Short mmCIF file of C-alpha atoms in Angstrom, two decimals:
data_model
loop_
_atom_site.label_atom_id
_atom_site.label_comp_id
_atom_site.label_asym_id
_atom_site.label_seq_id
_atom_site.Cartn_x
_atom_site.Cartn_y
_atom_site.Cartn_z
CA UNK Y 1 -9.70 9.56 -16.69
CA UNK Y 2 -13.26 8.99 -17.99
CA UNK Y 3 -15.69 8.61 -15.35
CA UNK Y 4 -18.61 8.21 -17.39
CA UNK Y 5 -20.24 4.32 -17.77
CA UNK Y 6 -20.25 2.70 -20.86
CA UNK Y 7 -23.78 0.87 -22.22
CA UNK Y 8 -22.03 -2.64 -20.80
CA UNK Y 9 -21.32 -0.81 -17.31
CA UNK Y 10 -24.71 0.34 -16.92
CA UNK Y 11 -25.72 -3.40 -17.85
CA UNK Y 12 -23.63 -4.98 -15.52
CA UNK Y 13 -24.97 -2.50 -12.62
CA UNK Y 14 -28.86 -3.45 -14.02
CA UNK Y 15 -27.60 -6.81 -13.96
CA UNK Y 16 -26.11 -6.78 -10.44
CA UNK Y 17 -28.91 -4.77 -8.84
CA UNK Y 18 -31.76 -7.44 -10.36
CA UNK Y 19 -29.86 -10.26 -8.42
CA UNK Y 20 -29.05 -8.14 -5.05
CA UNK Y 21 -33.01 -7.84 -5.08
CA UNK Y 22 -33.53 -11.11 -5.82
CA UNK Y 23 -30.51 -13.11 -2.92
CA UNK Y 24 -30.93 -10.58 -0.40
CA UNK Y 25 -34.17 -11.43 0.66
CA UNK Y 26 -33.62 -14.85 0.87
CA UNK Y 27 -30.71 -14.64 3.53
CA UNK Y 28 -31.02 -16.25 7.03
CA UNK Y 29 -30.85 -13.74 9.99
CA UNK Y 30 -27.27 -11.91 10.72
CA UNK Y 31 -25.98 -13.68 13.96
CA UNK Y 32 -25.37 -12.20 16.94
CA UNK Y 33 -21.79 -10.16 16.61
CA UNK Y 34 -20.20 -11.62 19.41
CA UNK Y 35 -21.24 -15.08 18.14
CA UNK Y 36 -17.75 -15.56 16.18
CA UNK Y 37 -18.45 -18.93 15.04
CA UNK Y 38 -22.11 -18.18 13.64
CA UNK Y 39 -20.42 -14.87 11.91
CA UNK Y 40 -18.05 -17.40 9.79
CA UNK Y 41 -20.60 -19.27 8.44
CA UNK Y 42 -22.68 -16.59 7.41
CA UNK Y 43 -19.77 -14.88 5.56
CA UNK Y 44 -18.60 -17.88 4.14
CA UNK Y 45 -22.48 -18.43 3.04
CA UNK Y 46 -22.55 -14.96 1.53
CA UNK Y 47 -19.74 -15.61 -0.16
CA UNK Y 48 -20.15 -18.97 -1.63
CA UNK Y 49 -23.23 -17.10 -2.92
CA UNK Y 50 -21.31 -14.97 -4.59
CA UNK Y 51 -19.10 -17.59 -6.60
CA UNK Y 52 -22.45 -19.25 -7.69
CA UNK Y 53 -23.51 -16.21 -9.12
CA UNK Y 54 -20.19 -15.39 -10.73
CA UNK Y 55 -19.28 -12.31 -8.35
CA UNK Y 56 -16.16 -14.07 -6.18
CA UNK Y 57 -13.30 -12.00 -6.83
CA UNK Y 58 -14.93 -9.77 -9.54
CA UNK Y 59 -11.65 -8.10 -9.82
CA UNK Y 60 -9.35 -10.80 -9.23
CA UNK Y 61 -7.50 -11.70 -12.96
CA UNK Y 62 -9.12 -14.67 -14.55
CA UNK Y 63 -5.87 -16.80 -14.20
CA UNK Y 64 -6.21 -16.51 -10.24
CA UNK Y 65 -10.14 -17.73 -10.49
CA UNK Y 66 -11.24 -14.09 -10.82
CA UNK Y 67 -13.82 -12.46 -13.19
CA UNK Y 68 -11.30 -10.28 -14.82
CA UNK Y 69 -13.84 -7.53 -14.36
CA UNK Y 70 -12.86 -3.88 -15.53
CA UNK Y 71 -12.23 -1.45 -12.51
CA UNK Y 72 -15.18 0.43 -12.76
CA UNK Y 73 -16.85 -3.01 -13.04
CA UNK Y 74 -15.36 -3.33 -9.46
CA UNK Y 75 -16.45 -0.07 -8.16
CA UNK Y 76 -20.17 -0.58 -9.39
CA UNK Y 77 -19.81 -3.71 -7.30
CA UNK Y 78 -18.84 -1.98 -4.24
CA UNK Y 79 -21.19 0.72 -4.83
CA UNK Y 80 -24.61 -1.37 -5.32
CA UNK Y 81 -23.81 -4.15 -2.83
CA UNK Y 82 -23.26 -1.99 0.06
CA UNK Y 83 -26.11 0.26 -1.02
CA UNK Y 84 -28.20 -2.47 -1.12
CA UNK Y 85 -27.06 -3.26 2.29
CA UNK Y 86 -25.60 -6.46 1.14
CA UNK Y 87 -23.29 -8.45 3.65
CA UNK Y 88 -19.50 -7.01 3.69
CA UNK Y 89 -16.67 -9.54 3.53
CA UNK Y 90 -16.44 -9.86 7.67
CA UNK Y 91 -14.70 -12.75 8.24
CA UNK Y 92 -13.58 -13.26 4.86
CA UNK Y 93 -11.60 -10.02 5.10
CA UNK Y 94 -8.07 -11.08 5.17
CA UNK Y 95 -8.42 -13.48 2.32
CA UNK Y 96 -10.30 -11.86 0.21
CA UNK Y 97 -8.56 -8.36 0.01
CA UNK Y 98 -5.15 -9.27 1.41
CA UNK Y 99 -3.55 -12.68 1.35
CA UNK Y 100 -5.98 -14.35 -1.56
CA UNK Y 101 -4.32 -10.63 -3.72
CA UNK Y 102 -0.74 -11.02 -2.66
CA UNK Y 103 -0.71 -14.88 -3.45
CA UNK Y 104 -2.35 -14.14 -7.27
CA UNK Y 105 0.48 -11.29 -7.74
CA UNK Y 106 3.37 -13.51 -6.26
CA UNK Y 107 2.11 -17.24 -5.46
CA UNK Y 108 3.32 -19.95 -7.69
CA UNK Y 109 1.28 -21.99 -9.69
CA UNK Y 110 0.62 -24.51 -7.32
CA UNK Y 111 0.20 -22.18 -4.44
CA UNK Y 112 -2.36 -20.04 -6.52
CA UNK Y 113 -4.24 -23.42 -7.25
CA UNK Y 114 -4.65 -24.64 -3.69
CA UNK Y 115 -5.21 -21.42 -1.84
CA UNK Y 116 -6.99 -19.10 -3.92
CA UNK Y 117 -10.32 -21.42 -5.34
CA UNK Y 118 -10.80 -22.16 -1.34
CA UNK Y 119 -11.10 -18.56 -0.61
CA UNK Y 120 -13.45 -17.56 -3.75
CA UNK Y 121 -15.77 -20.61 -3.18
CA UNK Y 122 -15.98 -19.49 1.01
CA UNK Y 123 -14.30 -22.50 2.06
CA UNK Y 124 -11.46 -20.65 3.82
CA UNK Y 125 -10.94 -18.01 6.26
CA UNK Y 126 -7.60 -16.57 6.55
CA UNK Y 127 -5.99 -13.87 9.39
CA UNK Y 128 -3.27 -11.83 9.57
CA UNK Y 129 -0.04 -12.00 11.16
CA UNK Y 130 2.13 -9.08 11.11
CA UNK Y 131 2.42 -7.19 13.79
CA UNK Y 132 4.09 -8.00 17.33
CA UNK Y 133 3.86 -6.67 20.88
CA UNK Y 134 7.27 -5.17 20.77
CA UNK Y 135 7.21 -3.84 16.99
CA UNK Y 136 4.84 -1.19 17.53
CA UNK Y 137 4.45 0.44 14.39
CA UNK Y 138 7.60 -0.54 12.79
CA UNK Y 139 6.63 -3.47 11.25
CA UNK Y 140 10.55 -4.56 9.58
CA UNK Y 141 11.42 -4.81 13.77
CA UNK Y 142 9.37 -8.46 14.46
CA UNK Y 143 11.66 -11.02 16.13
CA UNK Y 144 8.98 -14.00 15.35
CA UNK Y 145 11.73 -16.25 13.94
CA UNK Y 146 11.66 -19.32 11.33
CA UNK Y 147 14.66 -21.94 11.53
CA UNK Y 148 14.82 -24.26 8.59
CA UNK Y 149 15.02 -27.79 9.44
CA UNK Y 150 14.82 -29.95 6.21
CA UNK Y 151 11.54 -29.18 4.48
CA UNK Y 152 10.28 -27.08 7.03
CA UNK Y 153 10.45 -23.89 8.95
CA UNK Y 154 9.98 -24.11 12.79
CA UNK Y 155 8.58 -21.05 14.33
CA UNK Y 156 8.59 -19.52 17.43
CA UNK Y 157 7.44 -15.83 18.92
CA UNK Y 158 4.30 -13.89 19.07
CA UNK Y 159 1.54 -11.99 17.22
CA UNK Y 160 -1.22 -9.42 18.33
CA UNK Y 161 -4.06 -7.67 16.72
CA UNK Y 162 -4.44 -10.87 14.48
CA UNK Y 163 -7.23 -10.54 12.51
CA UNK Y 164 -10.05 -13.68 12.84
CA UNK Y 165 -7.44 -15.73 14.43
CA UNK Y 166 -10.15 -17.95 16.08
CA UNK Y 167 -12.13 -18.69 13.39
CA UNK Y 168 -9.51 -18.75 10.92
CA UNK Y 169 -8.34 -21.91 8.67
CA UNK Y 170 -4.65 -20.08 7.48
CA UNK Y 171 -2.62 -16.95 8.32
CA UNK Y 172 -0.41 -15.04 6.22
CA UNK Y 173 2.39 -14.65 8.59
CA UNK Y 174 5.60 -12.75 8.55
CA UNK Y 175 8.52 -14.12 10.52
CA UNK Y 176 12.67 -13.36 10.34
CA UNK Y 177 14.49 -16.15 8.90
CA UNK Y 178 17.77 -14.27 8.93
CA UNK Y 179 19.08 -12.19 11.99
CA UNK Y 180 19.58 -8.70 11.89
CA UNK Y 181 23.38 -7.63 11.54
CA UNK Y 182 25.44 -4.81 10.21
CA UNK Y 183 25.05 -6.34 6.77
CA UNK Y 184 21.60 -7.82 7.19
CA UNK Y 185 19.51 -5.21 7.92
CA UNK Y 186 15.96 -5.57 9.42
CA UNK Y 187 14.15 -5.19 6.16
CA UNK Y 188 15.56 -7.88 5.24
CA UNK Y 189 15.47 -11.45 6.22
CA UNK Y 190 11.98 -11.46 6.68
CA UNK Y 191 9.86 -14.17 4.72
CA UNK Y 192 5.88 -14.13 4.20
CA UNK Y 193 4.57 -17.67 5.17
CA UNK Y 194 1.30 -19.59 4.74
CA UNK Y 195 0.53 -21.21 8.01
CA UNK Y 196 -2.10 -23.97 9.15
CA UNK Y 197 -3.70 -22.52 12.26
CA UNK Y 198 -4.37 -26.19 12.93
CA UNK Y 199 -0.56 -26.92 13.33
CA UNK Y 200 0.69 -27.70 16.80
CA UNK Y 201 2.18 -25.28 18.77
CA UNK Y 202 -0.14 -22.42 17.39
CA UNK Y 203 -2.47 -20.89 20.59
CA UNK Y 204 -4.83 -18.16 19.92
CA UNK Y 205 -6.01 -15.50 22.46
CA UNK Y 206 -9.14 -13.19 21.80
CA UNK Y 207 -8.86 -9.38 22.48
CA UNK Y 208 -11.93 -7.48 23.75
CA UNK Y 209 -11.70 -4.42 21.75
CA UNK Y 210 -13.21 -0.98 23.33
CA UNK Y 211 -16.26 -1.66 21.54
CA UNK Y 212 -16.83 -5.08 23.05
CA UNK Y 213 -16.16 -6.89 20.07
CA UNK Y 214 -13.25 -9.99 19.47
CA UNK Y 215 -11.94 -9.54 16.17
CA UNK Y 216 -8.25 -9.64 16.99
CA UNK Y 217 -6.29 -12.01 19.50
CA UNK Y 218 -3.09 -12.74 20.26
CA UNK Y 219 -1.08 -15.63 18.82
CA UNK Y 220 1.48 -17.41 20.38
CA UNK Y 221 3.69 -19.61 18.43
CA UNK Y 222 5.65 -22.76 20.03
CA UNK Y 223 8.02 -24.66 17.48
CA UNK Y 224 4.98 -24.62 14.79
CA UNK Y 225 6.28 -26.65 11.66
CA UNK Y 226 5.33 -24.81 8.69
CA UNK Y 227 6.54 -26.54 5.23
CA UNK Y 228 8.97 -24.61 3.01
CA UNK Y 229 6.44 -24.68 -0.11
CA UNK Y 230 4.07 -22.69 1.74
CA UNK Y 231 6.73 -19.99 1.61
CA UNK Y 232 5.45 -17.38 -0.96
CA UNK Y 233 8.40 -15.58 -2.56
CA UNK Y 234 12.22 -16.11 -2.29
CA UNK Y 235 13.47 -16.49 1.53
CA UNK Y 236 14.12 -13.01 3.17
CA UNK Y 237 12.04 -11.69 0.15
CA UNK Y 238 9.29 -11.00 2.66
CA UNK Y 239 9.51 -7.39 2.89
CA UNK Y 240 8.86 -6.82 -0.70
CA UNK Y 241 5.86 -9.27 -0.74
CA UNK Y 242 4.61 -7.30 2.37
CA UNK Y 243 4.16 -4.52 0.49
CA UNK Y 244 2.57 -5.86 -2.02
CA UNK Y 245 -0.42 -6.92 0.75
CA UNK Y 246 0.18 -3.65 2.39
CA UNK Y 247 -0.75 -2.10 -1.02
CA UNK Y 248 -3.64 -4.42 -0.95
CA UNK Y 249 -4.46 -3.21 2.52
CA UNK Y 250 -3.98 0.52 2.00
CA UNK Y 251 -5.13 1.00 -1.72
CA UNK Y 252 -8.70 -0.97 -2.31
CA UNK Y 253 -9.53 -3.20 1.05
CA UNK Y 254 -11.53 0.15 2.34
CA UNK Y 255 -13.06 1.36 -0.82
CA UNK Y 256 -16.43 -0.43 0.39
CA UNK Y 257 -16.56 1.20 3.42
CA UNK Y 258 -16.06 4.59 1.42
CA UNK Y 259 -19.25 4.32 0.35
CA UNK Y 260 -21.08 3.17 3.59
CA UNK Y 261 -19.98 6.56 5.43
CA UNK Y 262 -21.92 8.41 2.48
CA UNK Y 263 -24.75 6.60 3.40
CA UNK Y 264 -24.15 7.47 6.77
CA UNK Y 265 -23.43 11.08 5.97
CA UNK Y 266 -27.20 10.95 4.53
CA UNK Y 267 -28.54 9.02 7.67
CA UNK Y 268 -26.53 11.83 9.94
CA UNK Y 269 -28.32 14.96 8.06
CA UNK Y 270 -31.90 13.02 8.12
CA UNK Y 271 -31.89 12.64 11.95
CA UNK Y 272 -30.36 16.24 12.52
CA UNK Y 273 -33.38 17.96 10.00
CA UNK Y 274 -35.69 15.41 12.56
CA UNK Y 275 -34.10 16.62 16.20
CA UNK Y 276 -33.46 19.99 15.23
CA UNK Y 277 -29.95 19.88 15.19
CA UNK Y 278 -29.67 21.09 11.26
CA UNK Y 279 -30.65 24.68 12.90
CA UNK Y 280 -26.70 24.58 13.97
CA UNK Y 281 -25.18 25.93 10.60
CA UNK Y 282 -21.68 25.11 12.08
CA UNK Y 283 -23.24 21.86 12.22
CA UNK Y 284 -24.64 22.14 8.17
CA UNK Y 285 -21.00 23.03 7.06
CA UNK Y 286 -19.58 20.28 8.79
CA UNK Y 287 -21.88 18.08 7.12
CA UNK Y 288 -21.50 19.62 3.79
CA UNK Y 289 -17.52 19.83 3.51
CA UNK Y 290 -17.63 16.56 5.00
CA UNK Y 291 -20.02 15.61 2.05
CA UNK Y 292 -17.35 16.99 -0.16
CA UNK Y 293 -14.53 15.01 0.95
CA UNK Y 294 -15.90 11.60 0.80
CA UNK Y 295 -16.91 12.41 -2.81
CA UNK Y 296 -13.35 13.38 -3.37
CA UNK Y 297 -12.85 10.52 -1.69
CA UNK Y 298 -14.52 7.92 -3.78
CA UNK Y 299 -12.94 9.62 -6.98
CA UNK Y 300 -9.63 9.02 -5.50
CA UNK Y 301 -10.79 5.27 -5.46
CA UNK Y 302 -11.71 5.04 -9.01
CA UNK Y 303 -8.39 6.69 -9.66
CA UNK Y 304 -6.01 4.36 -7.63
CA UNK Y 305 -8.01 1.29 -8.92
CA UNK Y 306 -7.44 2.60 -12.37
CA UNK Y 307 -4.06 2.82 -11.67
CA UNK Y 308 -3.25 -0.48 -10.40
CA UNK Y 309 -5.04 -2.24 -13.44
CA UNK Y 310 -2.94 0.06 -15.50
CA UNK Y 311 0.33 -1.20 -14.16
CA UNK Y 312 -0.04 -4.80 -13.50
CA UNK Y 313 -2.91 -4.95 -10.64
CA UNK Y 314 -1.07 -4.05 -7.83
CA UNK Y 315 -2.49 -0.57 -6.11
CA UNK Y 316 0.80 1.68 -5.72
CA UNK Y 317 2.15 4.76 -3.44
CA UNK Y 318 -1.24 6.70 -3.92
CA UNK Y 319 -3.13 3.64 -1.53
CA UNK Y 320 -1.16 5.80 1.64
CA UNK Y 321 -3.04 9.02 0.59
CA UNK Y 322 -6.27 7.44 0.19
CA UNK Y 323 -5.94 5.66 3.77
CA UNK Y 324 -4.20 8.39 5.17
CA UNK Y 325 -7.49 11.04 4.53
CA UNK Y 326 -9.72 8.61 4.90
CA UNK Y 327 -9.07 7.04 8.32
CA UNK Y 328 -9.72 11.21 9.73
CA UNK Y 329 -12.48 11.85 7.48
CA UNK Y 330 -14.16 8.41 9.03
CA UNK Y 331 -13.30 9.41 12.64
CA UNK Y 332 -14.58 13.18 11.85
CA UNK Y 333 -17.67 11.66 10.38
CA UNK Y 334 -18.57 9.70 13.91
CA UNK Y 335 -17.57 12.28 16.23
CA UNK Y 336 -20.45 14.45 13.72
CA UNK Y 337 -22.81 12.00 14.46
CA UNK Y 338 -21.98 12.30 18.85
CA UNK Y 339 -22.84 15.96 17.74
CA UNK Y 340 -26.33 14.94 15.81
CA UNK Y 341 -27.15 12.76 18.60
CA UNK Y 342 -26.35 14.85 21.53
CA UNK Y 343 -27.22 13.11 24.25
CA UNK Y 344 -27.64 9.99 22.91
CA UNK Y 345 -23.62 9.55 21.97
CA UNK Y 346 -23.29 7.99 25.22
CA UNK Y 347 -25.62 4.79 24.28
CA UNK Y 348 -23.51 2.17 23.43
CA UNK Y 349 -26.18 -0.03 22.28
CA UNK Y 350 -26.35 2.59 19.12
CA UNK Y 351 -24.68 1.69 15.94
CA UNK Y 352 -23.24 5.12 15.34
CA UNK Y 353 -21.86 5.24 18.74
CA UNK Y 354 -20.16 1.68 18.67
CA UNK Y 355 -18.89 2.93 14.29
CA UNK Y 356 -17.15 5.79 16.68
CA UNK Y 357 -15.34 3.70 19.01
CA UNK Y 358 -14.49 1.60 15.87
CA UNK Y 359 -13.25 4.72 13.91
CA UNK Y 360 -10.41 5.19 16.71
CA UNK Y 361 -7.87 2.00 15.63
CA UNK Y 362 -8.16 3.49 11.45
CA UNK Y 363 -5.44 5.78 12.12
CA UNK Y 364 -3.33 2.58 13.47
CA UNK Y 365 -4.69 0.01 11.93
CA UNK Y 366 -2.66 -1.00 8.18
CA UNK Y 367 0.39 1.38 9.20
CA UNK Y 368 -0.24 4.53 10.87
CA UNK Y 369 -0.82 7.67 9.92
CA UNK Y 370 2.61 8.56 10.34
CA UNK Y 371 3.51 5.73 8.60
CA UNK Y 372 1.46 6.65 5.80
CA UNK Y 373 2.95 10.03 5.96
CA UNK Y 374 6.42 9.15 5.60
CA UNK Y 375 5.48 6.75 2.61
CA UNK Y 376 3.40 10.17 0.73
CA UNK Y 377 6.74 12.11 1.44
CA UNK Y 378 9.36 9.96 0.39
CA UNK Y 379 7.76 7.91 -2.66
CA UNK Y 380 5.66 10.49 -3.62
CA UNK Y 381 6.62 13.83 -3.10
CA UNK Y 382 10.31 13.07 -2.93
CA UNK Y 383 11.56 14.33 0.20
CA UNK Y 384 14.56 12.87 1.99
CA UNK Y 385 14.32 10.61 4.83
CA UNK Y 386 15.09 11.80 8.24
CA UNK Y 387 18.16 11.35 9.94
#
């Protein structure tokens, strides 16, 4: 692969960096991160921004109300905005890099036209709901189940860890709408819905995460009417459309964040050189290999993006590597920084110290590690499955 820019790359970073100088400054203050509400306007602000300016869904394909850019149009994106220390997606998350995706690749016309210009423009949020108290990490085992009655599904169980529940407008929600038998079995019968949180019947719980923060809640589901046409792919096609979000998920809904723990890797060997910690040289190696991987790590990115525009847009097997190293590589970079700060790793108030708590759920969260494992053996490398 050539990783060297071409004259209209380097224009389109020029480009890109001219206008990050020129919005940025003009933003109102971040809200308080507890302040849920205030966070979803200010990410649906950014956002809309970005539509004016022609950046929504830079990658997205031009039929879905994307730019159509190139992938290392995408990547230049990722790079400059978060170097700039631009807003990330926040509460746009879900839509923007998981459901808005899976609904281009396997939405229908008329689901692509109402859901996808509402989530470009910053009109939407969306959250996620997969998993389930009792599914742990095996996803295909949720018992949330859809009866059809006419037009409509009716649906009844739970969710937890949902993503922006309480500020959200939609989920993309997986429920069973066939029963698990000896000829049914349970990776199949599942269907991926679109469903109002609005509807009756839907109650949403916040979690307090270990870090203080309210991201995820529980969702509790009573009878909630969903219409059939909100269905996206065939009934008890849901598995297959799950992995196309999964792929999502696992393949380029991190690749930001990729390059915000290189800045952070800089930050970390600034304020050791300033306490006197870069005297440790077990300290400097750690730094340096750790250097290493998150460049290998970002040219893993460019490969996997390259990949998926190569066959059809969707990110394939390689997505499980790339979130499989990274989610260690981020929780080895913020237990280095408890080491640079010594002492100070026990003040919560501290950014790097709050990113470390945070680093614990990316070896859970979007399938486990051993989950990812499993998927690098067996579609990758070939091995049989376990008995």
């Amino acid at each position: 692969m050539d990783l060297t820019y071409t004259a209209e790359e380097d224009e389109f970073r020029a480009r890109l960096r001219a206008w990050l100088a020129d919005t940025l400054p003009q933003l109102p203050p971040r809200p308080d991160p507890a302040d849920w509400p205030g966070r979803r306007a200010y990410d649906l602000g950014w956002q809309r921004r970005l539509y004016d300016a022609g950046y929504a869904g830079l990658h997205w394909p031009v039929d879905a109300g994307g730019q159509g850019a190139t992938p290392t149009q995408h990547l230049i994106f990722l790079e400059e905005t978060e170097q700039a220390g631009a807003p990330y997606v926040g509460a746009n998350f879900v839509g923007l890099l998981h459901a808005g995706p899976t609904i281009a690749a396997e939405g229908t016309a008329e689901q692509r036209a109402r859901w996808l210009p509402p989530i470009l423009r910053g009109d939407e949020v969306w959250c996620q709901g997969f998993s389930e108290p009792d599914a742990g990490s095996d996803l295909a085992a949720l018992r949330t189940r859809a009866v059809r009655d006419g037009d409509h599904y009716v649906v009844t169980g739970s969710k937890i860890w949902t993503s922006h529940a309480e500020v959200a407008d939609w989920c993309e929600l997986l429920v069973r709408t066939a029963p698990v038998t000896a000829r049914t079995p349970k990776h199949r019968g599942i269907s991926w819905l679109a469903m109002p949180m609005d509807a009756p019947g839907v109650t949403v719980r916040p979690l307090r995460t270990l870090a203080g923060s309210t991201e995820f809640a529980e969702m509790f589901l009573d009878e909630v009417r969903v219409p059939v046409a909100n269905r996206v792919g065939e009934e008890n096609d849901g598995w297959r459309v799950t992995m196309v979000t999964l792929s999502f998920e696992r393949g380029t809904a991190f690749v930001g964040e990729v390059v915000a723990c290189r800045r952070t890797l800089g930050a970390l060997a600034a304020e050791a050189r300033k306490n006197g910690r870069w005297d440790d040289p077990v300290l400097r190696r750690r730094l340096g290999r750790l250097n290493v991987e998150f460049h290998a790590l970002w040219r893993l990115t460019q490969w996997n993006v390259s990949e998926a525009q190569r066959t059809g847009g969707v990110p394939g097997a390689g997505g499980s590597v790339f979130k499989l190293r990274y989610s260690h590589a981020r929780q080895e970079l913020y237990d280095t920084a408890a080491e640079v700060l010594g002492a100070g790793a026990l003040d919560a108030d501290h950014d790097w110290v709050l990113d470390r708590l945070s680093s614990l759920s990316y070896t859970i969260a979007a399938g486990t590690s051993q989950i990812q494992q499993n998927i690098v053996a067996e579609r990758i490398l070939g091995l049989p499955k376990g008995r």
